[in-house]
Structure formats: C-alpha cells, structure tokens
Amino acid sequence: MSRLHGKVALITGGNAGIGEAIATLFAQEGAAVTITGRRKDRLERVIGEIGQRGGRALAVAGSVTDETHAREAVAQTVRTFGRLDILVNNAGIGDFGKKIHEMDDATWQRMLDVNVTGVFRMTRAAIPEMLKAGGGAIINISSVASLVGLPMLPAYAASKGALDALTRAIAVDYAAQGIRCNVVNPGLIETPMAESLLSDPARTTEVLRQYLIARPGKPEEVAKLVLYLASDDASWVTGGTFTIDGGMTAH
Ligand code: NDP
C-alpha cells in the first residue's frame, strides 16, 4: 500500500522522536521526504536509514526560527523532488517545571519563537508551492497542553494554544484553493522530549493515572494519525483538532 505515492513532504524536526517516525512512515508510504532540524549528524542518520529501505529523503539543516532556512528548506525540496504537497510542522521545544512567576523572558520568548513563529515561517514559505501544486495538506503537531490545564508548563501551553488557533485560521484561508490544515494534539509520547519525565518512575505513574490507556504513546502511533491527515483519505478533513492521548482528555 502506498498512501502517499507521488507526494512530496517536508517534515520539520524530522531527525528525532515523533518527526523521525513521521518521516520514516511517509517514506514507506511512497512519499519523497525532506527533514529539517539543527543537528546535522542526526539528520544524516535518518535520511541514511530511509535510503537503505529504498525511500527518497533529503536533509536540510537549520532552525525553523530562521527565515532564510525556512525558504531554503522549501526551495531545496522543490529543486530536488519537483513539488511540495505536505508540510508537517512538528519541530517544537518544551520547557517544563516552572510556574509563570518563576519564568524568565528568554524562556517565554524562545518557546513562542520555535513553537509558533517557526510554524508561521515554515508555512508562509510552503504555501506558494502548494498553490502551484494545486493544493496540499498541512499538519501541525500541538499537544494536549493546549486543551486542558496542566501544571508547570505555561509558556508551552500558550504556544500550543496559539498553534491550534493558527491551524483553524489557515484552514479557513486556503480551503478554496485545496489546502487542508489540521492539528494533532498528542499526550505523553516516548521521545527524547519526554525523557526526563519517563526516567522518573514515580512521576510517570502519577501522570499516567490520567490516561485511560495507562501507558505512554509511541511516536509511530502519532505518525499513523498524521499519515491519515496527510493522505487523500482525509480529503474532506480540514480545520480539525485530533487528540491522540490514550483517552487522557476524555474525562
Ligand atoms: P524531540 O525533542 O524528541 O524532537 C524535537 C524535534 O524538533 C527534533 O527533531 C529537533 O531537532 C527539532 N527542533 C527543535 N527545535 C528546533 C528548531 N528551532 N528548528 C528546527 N527543528 C527543531 O520532541 P518530540 O518528538 O517529542 O516532539 C515533536 C513535537 O511533538 C513537538 O512539537 C512537541 O511539542 C510535540 N509533542 C510531544 C509530546 C511528547 O510527549 N513527546 C507530547 C505532545 C506534543 P534539533 O534539536 O536537531 O533541532
């Protein structure tokens, strides 16, 4: 089965965690994929692994906060693969463990720069190519932190809430031109971002008490939902908010 046959996808933060799982699955499903991120060694490893399995992958190193990088990532994708159909805004950072009165300006600003302005930059760069291709799909990776109040992550929650709102705004503005935009809100997923929590069994048990399916999710499980939203199977799906959280927000 090749659900993305002939499609070209750009995945930010594709060198680790959820982004790596998305890039790997998309390539398996026939897409040519560009991955971005700041760490070159990790980018090279992921595109090497995709290539060994017969997939087509390109790495463009840089930060989503850098306008030149955003344009270059899109331009290199189009030069290499001929078009751009899918953008997954996955790159993100977390900074957990502080209440708002303990937070400095730099932490607040960095979170908004990467998690919100980064999505703005990448999406602004990608949309003209999607318009040329006659449509496209954008999937933003948010968090359950945008949907329910969680302790000690005010800047992260604010950044992800903005991302959910931005998703709907993009969906409204481009539906007539065939570009769909949806947001995925994962709960706790086993990735490097969650490592400090997951390496503390007592805290993990406490957090998982809120999950109907009492285990962390896997990056590959998120990737399958993102694949659906990127594929033509989701041709009537736009502006939607998709939780994938083991039932955490259901009660
Ligand atoms: P990881 O920390 O494992 O991976 C983050 C990825 O983003 C890496 O590829 C990293 O690459 C990249 N990245 C970070 N900053 C930048 C930047 N400025 N420019 C470009 N790339 C960047 O995190 P996850 O895989 O867990 O997270 C992926 C997304 O999922 C994030 O948006 C996160 O908020 C969200 N999420 C994660 C959850 C979890 O429990 N893990 C739960 C809910 C949502 P590099 O460092 O090389 O730049």
CSV table of N, CA and C in Angstrom, one decimal, residues 138-243:
chain,number,residue,atom,x,y,z
A,138,ILE,N,-1.4,20.5,5.4
A,138,ILE,CA,-0.5,20.9,6.5
A,138,ILE,C,-1.0,20.3,7.8
A,139,ILE,N,-0.1,19.7,8.5
A,139,ILE,CA,-0.4,19.1,9.8
A,139,ILE,C,0.5,19.7,10.8
A,140,ASN,N,-0.1,20.3,11.8
A,140,ASN,CA,0.6,20.9,12.9
A,140,ASN,C,0.6,20.0,14.1
A,141,ILE,N,1.8,19.9,14.8
A,141,ILE,CA,1.8,19.0,15.9
A,141,ILE,C,1.8,19.9,17.2
A,142,SER,N,0.7,19.8,17.8
A,142,SER,CA,0.4,20.6,19.0
A,142,SER,C,0.6,19.7,20.3
A,143,SER,N,-0.3,19.8,21.2
A,143,SER,CA,-0.2,19.0,22.4
A,143,SER,C,-1.6,19.0,23.2
A,144,VAL,N,-1.8,18.0,24.0
A,144,VAL,CA,-2.9,18.1,24.9
A,144,VAL,C,-2.8,19.3,25.9
A,145,ALA,N,-1.6,19.9,26.0
A,145,ALA,CA,-1.4,21.0,26.9
A,145,ALA,C,-2.2,22.2,26.4
A,146,SER,N,-2.6,22.2,25.1
A,146,SER,CA,-3.4,23.3,24.6
A,146,SER,C,-4.9,23.1,24.9
A,147,LEU,N,-5.3,22.0,25.4
A,147,LEU,CA,-6.7,21.6,25.5
A,147,LEU,C,-7.1,21.6,27.0
A,148,VAL,N,-6.2,21.2,27.9
A,148,VAL,CA,-6.5,21.1,29.3
A,148,VAL,C,-5.4,21.8,30.1
A,149,GLY,N,-5.7,22.2,31.2
A,149,GLY,CA,-4.7,22.8,32.1
A,149,GLY,C,-3.8,21.8,32.7
A,150,LEU,N,-2.5,21.9,32.5
A,150,LEU,CA,-1.5,21.0,33.0
A,150,LEU,C,-0.5,21.8,33.9
A,151,PRO,N,0.0,21.2,34.9
A,151,PRO,CA,0.9,22.0,35.8
A,151,PRO,C,2.3,22.3,35.2
A,152,MET,N,2.8,23.5,35.5
A,152,MET,CA,4.2,23.8,35.3
A,152,MET,C,4.7,23.9,33.9
A,153,LEU,N,3.8,24.3,33.0
A,153,LEU,CA,4.2,24.5,31.6
A,153,LEU,C,3.5,25.6,30.9
A,154,PRO,N,3.4,26.8,31.5
A,154,PRO,CA,2.6,27.9,31.0
A,154,PRO,C,3.0,28.4,29.6
A,155,ALA,N,4.3,28.5,29.3
A,155,ALA,CA,4.7,29.0,28.0
A,155,ALA,C,4.5,28.0,26.9
A,156,TYR,N,4.7,26.7,27.3
A,156,TYR,CA,4.4,25.6,26.3
A,156,TYR,C,2.9,25.6,26.0
A,157,ALA,N,2.1,25.7,27.0
A,157,ALA,CA,0.6,25.6,26.8
A,157,ALA,C,0.2,26.8,26.0
A,158,ALA,N,0.7,28.0,26.2
A,158,ALA,CA,0.3,29.2,25.5
A,158,ALA,C,0.8,29.0,24.0
A,159,SER,N,2.0,28.5,23.8
A,159,SER,CA,2.5,28.3,22.4
A,159,SER,C,1.6,27.3,21.6
A,160,LYS,N,1.2,26.2,22.3
A,160,LYS,CA,0.4,25.2,21.6
A,160,LYS,C,-1.0,25.7,21.4
A,161,GLY,N,-1.5,26.5,22.3
A,161,GLY,CA,-2.9,27.1,22.1
A,161,GLY,C,-2.9,28.0,20.9
A,162,ALA,N,-1.8,28.8,20.8
A,162,ALA,CA,-1.7,29.6,19.6
A,162,ALA,C,-1.7,28.8,18.3
A,163,LEU,N,-1.0,27.7,18.4
A,163,LEU,CA,-0.9,26.8,17.2
A,163,LEU,C,-2.2,26.2,16.8
A,164,ASP,N,-3.0,25.8,17.8
A,164,ASP,CA,-4.4,25.3,17.4
A,164,ASP,C,-5.2,26.4,16.7
A,165,ALA,N,-5.1,27.6,17.2
A,165,ALA,CA,-5.9,28.7,16.6
A,165,ALA,C,-5.3,29.0,15.2
A,166,LEU,N,-4.0,29.0,15.1
A,166,LEU,CA,-3.4,29.3,13.8
A,166,LEU,C,-3.8,28.2,12.7
A,167,THR,N,-4.0,27.0,13.2
A,167,THR,CA,-4.4,25.9,12.3
A,167,THR,C,-5.8,26.2,11.7
A,168,ARG,N,-6.7,26.7,12.5
A,168,ARG,CA,-8.0,27.0,12.0
A,168,ARG,C,-8.0,28.1,11.1
A,169,ALA,N,-7.2,29.1,11.4
A,169,ALA,CA,-7.1,30.3,10.5
A,169,ALA,C,-6.6,29.9,9.1
A,170,ILE,N,-5.6,29.1,9.1
A,170,ILE,CA,-5.0,28.6,7.8
A,170,ILE,C,-6.0,27.8,7.1
A,171,ALA,N,-6.8,26.9,7.8
A,171,ALA,CA,-7.8,26.1,7.1
A,171,ALA,C,-8.8,27.0,6.4
A,172,VAL,N,-9.3,28.0,7.1
A,172,VAL,CA,-10.3,29.0,6.6
A,172,VAL,C,-9.7,29.7,5.3
A,173,ASP,N,-8.5,30.2,5.4
A,173,ASP,CA,-8.0,31.0,4.3
A,173,ASP,C,-7.7,30.2,3.0
A,174,TYR,N,-7.4,28.9,3.1
A,174,TYR,CA,-6.9,28.2,2.0
A,174,TYR,C,-7.8,27.0,1.5
A,175,ALA,N,-8.9,26.8,2.1
A,175,ALA,CA,-9.7,25.7,1.8
A,175,ALA,C,-10.1,25.8,0.3
A,176,ALA,N,-10.5,26.9,-0.2
A,176,ALA,CA,-11.0,27.1,-1.5
A,176,ALA,C,-9.9,26.8,-2.5
A,177,GLN,N,-8.6,26.8,-2.1
A,177,GLN,CA,-7.5,26.5,-3.0
A,177,GLN,C,-7.0,25.1,-2.8
A,178,GLY,N,-7.7,24.3,-2.1
A,178,GLY,CA,-7.3,22.9,-2.0
A,178,GLY,C,-6.3,22.6,-0.9
A,179,ILE,N,-6.0,23.6,0.0
A,179,ILE,CA,-5.0,23.3,1.0
A,179,ILE,C,-5.8,23.0,2.3
A,180,ARG,N,-5.6,21.8,2.9
A,180,ARG,CA,-6.2,21.4,4.1
A,180,ARG,C,-5.2,21.6,5.3
A,181,CYS,N,-5.7,22.0,6.4
A,181,CYS,CA,-4.8,22.2,7.6
A,181,CYS,C,-5.4,21.7,8.8
A,182,ASN,N,-4.8,20.8,9.5
A,182,ASN,CA,-5.3,20.1,10.7
A,182,ASN,C,-4.2,20.1,11.8
A,183,VAL,N,-4.7,20.0,13.0
A,183,VAL,CA,-3.8,19.9,14.2
A,183,VAL,C,-3.9,18.6,15.0
A,184,VAL,N,-2.8,18.1,15.3
A,184,VAL,CA,-2.7,16.8,16.1
A,184,VAL,C,-2.2,17.2,17.5
A,185,ASN,N,-3.0,16.7,18.5
A,185,ASN,CA,-2.6,17.0,19.9
A,185,ASN,C,-2.3,15.8,20.7
A,186,PRO,N,-1.0,15.4,20.7
A,186,PRO,CA,-0.6,14.2,21.4
A,186,PRO,C,-0.6,14.4,23.0
A,187,GLY,N,-0.8,13.3,23.7
A,187,GLY,CA,-0.5,13.2,25.1
A,187,GLY,C,1.0,12.8,25.2
A,188,LEU,N,1.3,12.2,26.3
A,188,LEU,CA,2.7,11.8,26.6
A,188,LEU,C,3.2,10.7,25.6
A,189,ILE,N,4.3,11.1,24.9
A,189,ILE,CA,4.8,10.2,23.9
A,189,ILE,C,6.3,9.9,24.3
A,190,GLU,N,6.7,8.6,24.0
A,190,GLU,CA,8.1,8.2,24.4
A,190,GLU,C,9.1,8.8,23.4
A,191,THR,N,9.6,10.0,23.7
A,191,THR,CA,10.6,10.6,22.8
A,191,THR,C,11.6,11.3,23.7
A,192,PRO,N,12.7,11.8,23.1
A,192,PRO,CA,13.7,12.5,23.9
A,192,PRO,C,13.1,13.6,24.7
A,193,MET,N,12.1,14.3,24.1
A,193,MET,CA,11.5,15.4,24.9
A,193,MET,C,10.9,15.0,26.2
A,194,ALA,N,10.4,13.8,26.2
A,194,ALA,CA,9.7,13.3,27.5
A,194,ALA,C,10.6,12.5,28.4
A,195,GLU,N,11.9,12.4,28.0
A,195,GLU,CA,12.9,11.6,28.7
A,195,GLU,C,13.0,11.9,30.2
A,196,SER,N,13.0,13.1,30.5
A,196,SER,CA,13.3,13.4,31.9
A,196,SER,C,12.1,13.0,32.8
A,197,LEU,N,10.9,13.1,32.2
A,197,LEU,CA,9.7,12.6,32.9
A,197,LEU,C,9.7,11.1,33.0
A,198,LEU,N,9.9,10.5,31.8
A,198,LEU,CA,9.8,9.0,31.7
A,198,LEU,C,10.9,8.3,32.5
A,199,SER,N,12.0,9.0,32.8
A,199,SER,CA,13.1,8.3,33.6
A,199,SER,C,12.8,8.4,35.1
A,200,ASP,N,11.7,9.0,35.4
A,200,ASP,CA,11.3,9.1,36.8
A,200,ASP,C,10.0,8.3,37.0
A,201,PRO,N,10.2,7.0,37.5
A,201,PRO,CA,9.0,6.1,37.5
A,201,PRO,C,7.9,6.7,38.4
A,202,ALA,N,8.2,7.3,39.5
A,202,ALA,CA,7.1,7.8,40.4
A,202,ALA,C,6.3,8.9,39.7
A,203,ARG,N,7.0,9.8,39.0
A,203,ARG,CA,6.2,10.9,38.3
A,203,ARG,C,5.5,10.3,37.1
A,204,THR,N,6.1,9.4,36.4
A,204,THR,CA,5.4,8.8,35.3
A,204,THR,C,4.1,8.1,35.7
A,205,THR,N,4.2,7.3,36.8
A,205,THR,CA,3.0,6.6,37.3
A,205,THR,C,1.9,7.7,37.6
A,206,GLU,N,2.3,8.8,38.3
A,206,GLU,CA,1.4,9.8,38.6
A,206,GLU,C,0.7,10.4,37.4
A,207,VAL,N,1.5,10.7,36.4
A,207,VAL,CA,1.0,11.3,35.2
A,207,VAL,C,0.0,10.3,34.5
A,208,LEU,N,0.4,9.1,34.4
A,208,LEU,CA,-0.4,8.1,33.7
A,208,LEU,C,-1.7,7.7,34.3
A,209,ARG,N,-1.9,8.1,35.6
A,209,ARG,CA,-3.2,8.0,36.3
A,209,ARG,C,-4.3,8.6,35.5
A,210,GLN,N,-3.9,9.7,34.7
A,210,GLN,CA,-5.0,10.4,34.0
A,210,GLN,C,-5.3,9.7,32.6
A,211,TYR,N,-4.5,8.7,32.3
A,211,TYR,CA,-4.7,8.1,30.9
A,211,TYR,C,-5.6,6.9,31.0
A,212,LEU,N,-6.6,6.8,30.2
A,212,LEU,CA,-7.5,5.6,30.2
A,212,LEU,C,-6.7,4.4,29.7
A,213,ILE,N,-5.8,4.6,28.7
A,213,ILE,CA,-4.9,3.5,28.3
A,213,ILE,C,-3.6,3.9,29.0
A,214,ALA,N,-3.3,3.2,30.1
A,214,ALA,CA,-2.3,3.7,31.0
A,214,ALA,C,-0.8,3.3,30.6
A,215,ARG,N,-0.4,3.9,29.5
A,215,ARG,CA,1.0,3.8,29.1
A,215,ARG,C,1.3,5.0,28.2
A,216,PRO,N,2.5,5.4,28.0
A,216,PRO,CA,2.8,6.5,27.1
A,216,PRO,C,2.6,6.0,25.7
A,217,GLY,N,2.3,7.0,24.8
A,217,GLY,CA,2.1,6.6,23.4
A,217,GLY,C,3.5,6.5,22.7
A,218,LYS,N,3.5,5.9,21.5
A,218,LYS,CA,4.7,5.7,20.8
A,218,LYS,C,4.7,6.7,19.6
A,219,PRO,N,5.9,7.2,19.2
A,219,PRO,CA,5.9,8.1,18.0
A,219,PRO,C,5.3,7.5,16.8
A,220,GLU,N,5.4,6.2,16.6
A,220,GLU,CA,4.8,5.5,15.4
A,220,GLU,C,3.3,5.6,15.5
A,221,GLU,N,2.7,5.6,16.7
A,221,GLU,CA,1.2,5.7,16.8
A,221,GLU,C,0.8,7.1,16.3
A,222,VAL,N,1.5,8.2,16.7
A,222,VAL,CA,1.2,9.5,16.2
A,222,VAL,C,1.4,9.6,14.7
A,223,ALA,N,2.5,9.0,14.2
A,223,ALA,CA,2.8,9.0,12.8
A,223,ALA,C,1.6,8.5,11.9
A,224,LYS,N,0.9,7.5,12.5
A,224,LYS,CA,-0.2,6.9,11.7
A,224,LYS,C,-1.4,7.8,11.5
A,225,LEU,N,-1.6,8.6,12.6
A,225,LEU,CA,-2.7,9.6,12.5
A,225,LEU,C,-2.3,10.7,11.5
A,226,VAL,N,-1.0,11.1,11.6
A,226,VAL,CA,-0.5,12.2,10.7
A,226,VAL,C,-0.6,11.7,9.3
A,227,LEU,N,-0.3,10.4,9.1
A,227,LEU,CA,-0.3,9.9,7.7
A,227,LEU,C,-1.8,10.0,7.2
A,228,TYR,N,-2.7,9.6,8.0
A,228,TYR,CA,-4.1,9.7,7.5
A,228,TYR,C,-4.4,11.2,7.1
A,229,LEU,N,-4.1,12.1,8.0
A,229,LEU,CA,-4.4,13.6,7.7
A,229,LEU,C,-3.7,14.1,6.4
A,230,ALA,N,-2.5,13.5,6.2
A,230,ALA,CA,-1.7,14.0,5.0
A,230,ALA,C,-2.2,13.3,3.7
A,231,SER,N,-2.9,12.2,3.8
A,231,SER,CA,-3.3,11.4,2.6
A,231,SER,C,-4.6,11.9,2.1
A,232,ASP,N,-4.9,11.4,0.9
A,232,ASP,CA,-6.2,11.7,0.3
A,232,ASP,C,-7.4,11.1,1.0
A,233,ASP,N,-7.1,10.1,1.9
A,233,ASP,CA,-8.2,9.6,2.7
A,233,ASP,C,-8.9,10.6,3.5
A,234,ALA,N,-8.1,11.7,3.8
A,234,ALA,CA,-8.7,12.8,4.6
A,234,ALA,C,-9.1,14.0,3.7
A,235,SER,N,-9.6,13.7,2.5
A,235,SER,CA,-9.9,14.7,1.6
A,235,SER,C,-11.0,15.7,2.0
A,236,TRP,N,-11.8,15.3,3.0
A,236,TRP,CA,-12.9,16.2,3.5
A,236,TRP,C,-12.6,16.7,4.9
A,237,VAL,N,-11.4,16.6,5.3
A,237,VAL,CA,-11.0,16.9,6.7
A,237,VAL,C,-10.1,18.1,6.7
A,238,THR,N,-10.6,19.2,7.3
A,238,THR,CA,-9.8,20.4,7.4
A,238,THR,C,-10.2,21.2,8.6
A,239,GLY,N,-9.3,21.9,9.3
A,239,GLY,CA,-9.6,22.7,10.4
A,239,GLY,C,-9.8,21.9,11.7
A,240,GLY,N,-9.5,20.6,11.6
A,240,GLY,CA,-9.8,19.7,12.8
A,240,GLY,C,-8.8,19.7,13.8
A,241,THR,N,-9.2,19.3,15.0
A,241,THR,CA,-8.3,19.1,16.2
A,241,THR,C,-8.3,17.6,16.5
A,242,PHE,N,-7.2,16.9,16.4
A,242,PHE,CA,-7.2,15.5,16.6
A,242,PHE,C,-6.4,15.1,17.8
A,243,THR,N,-7.0,14.7,18.9
A,243,THR,CA,-6.3,14.2,20.1
A,243,THR,C,-5.8,12.8,19.8
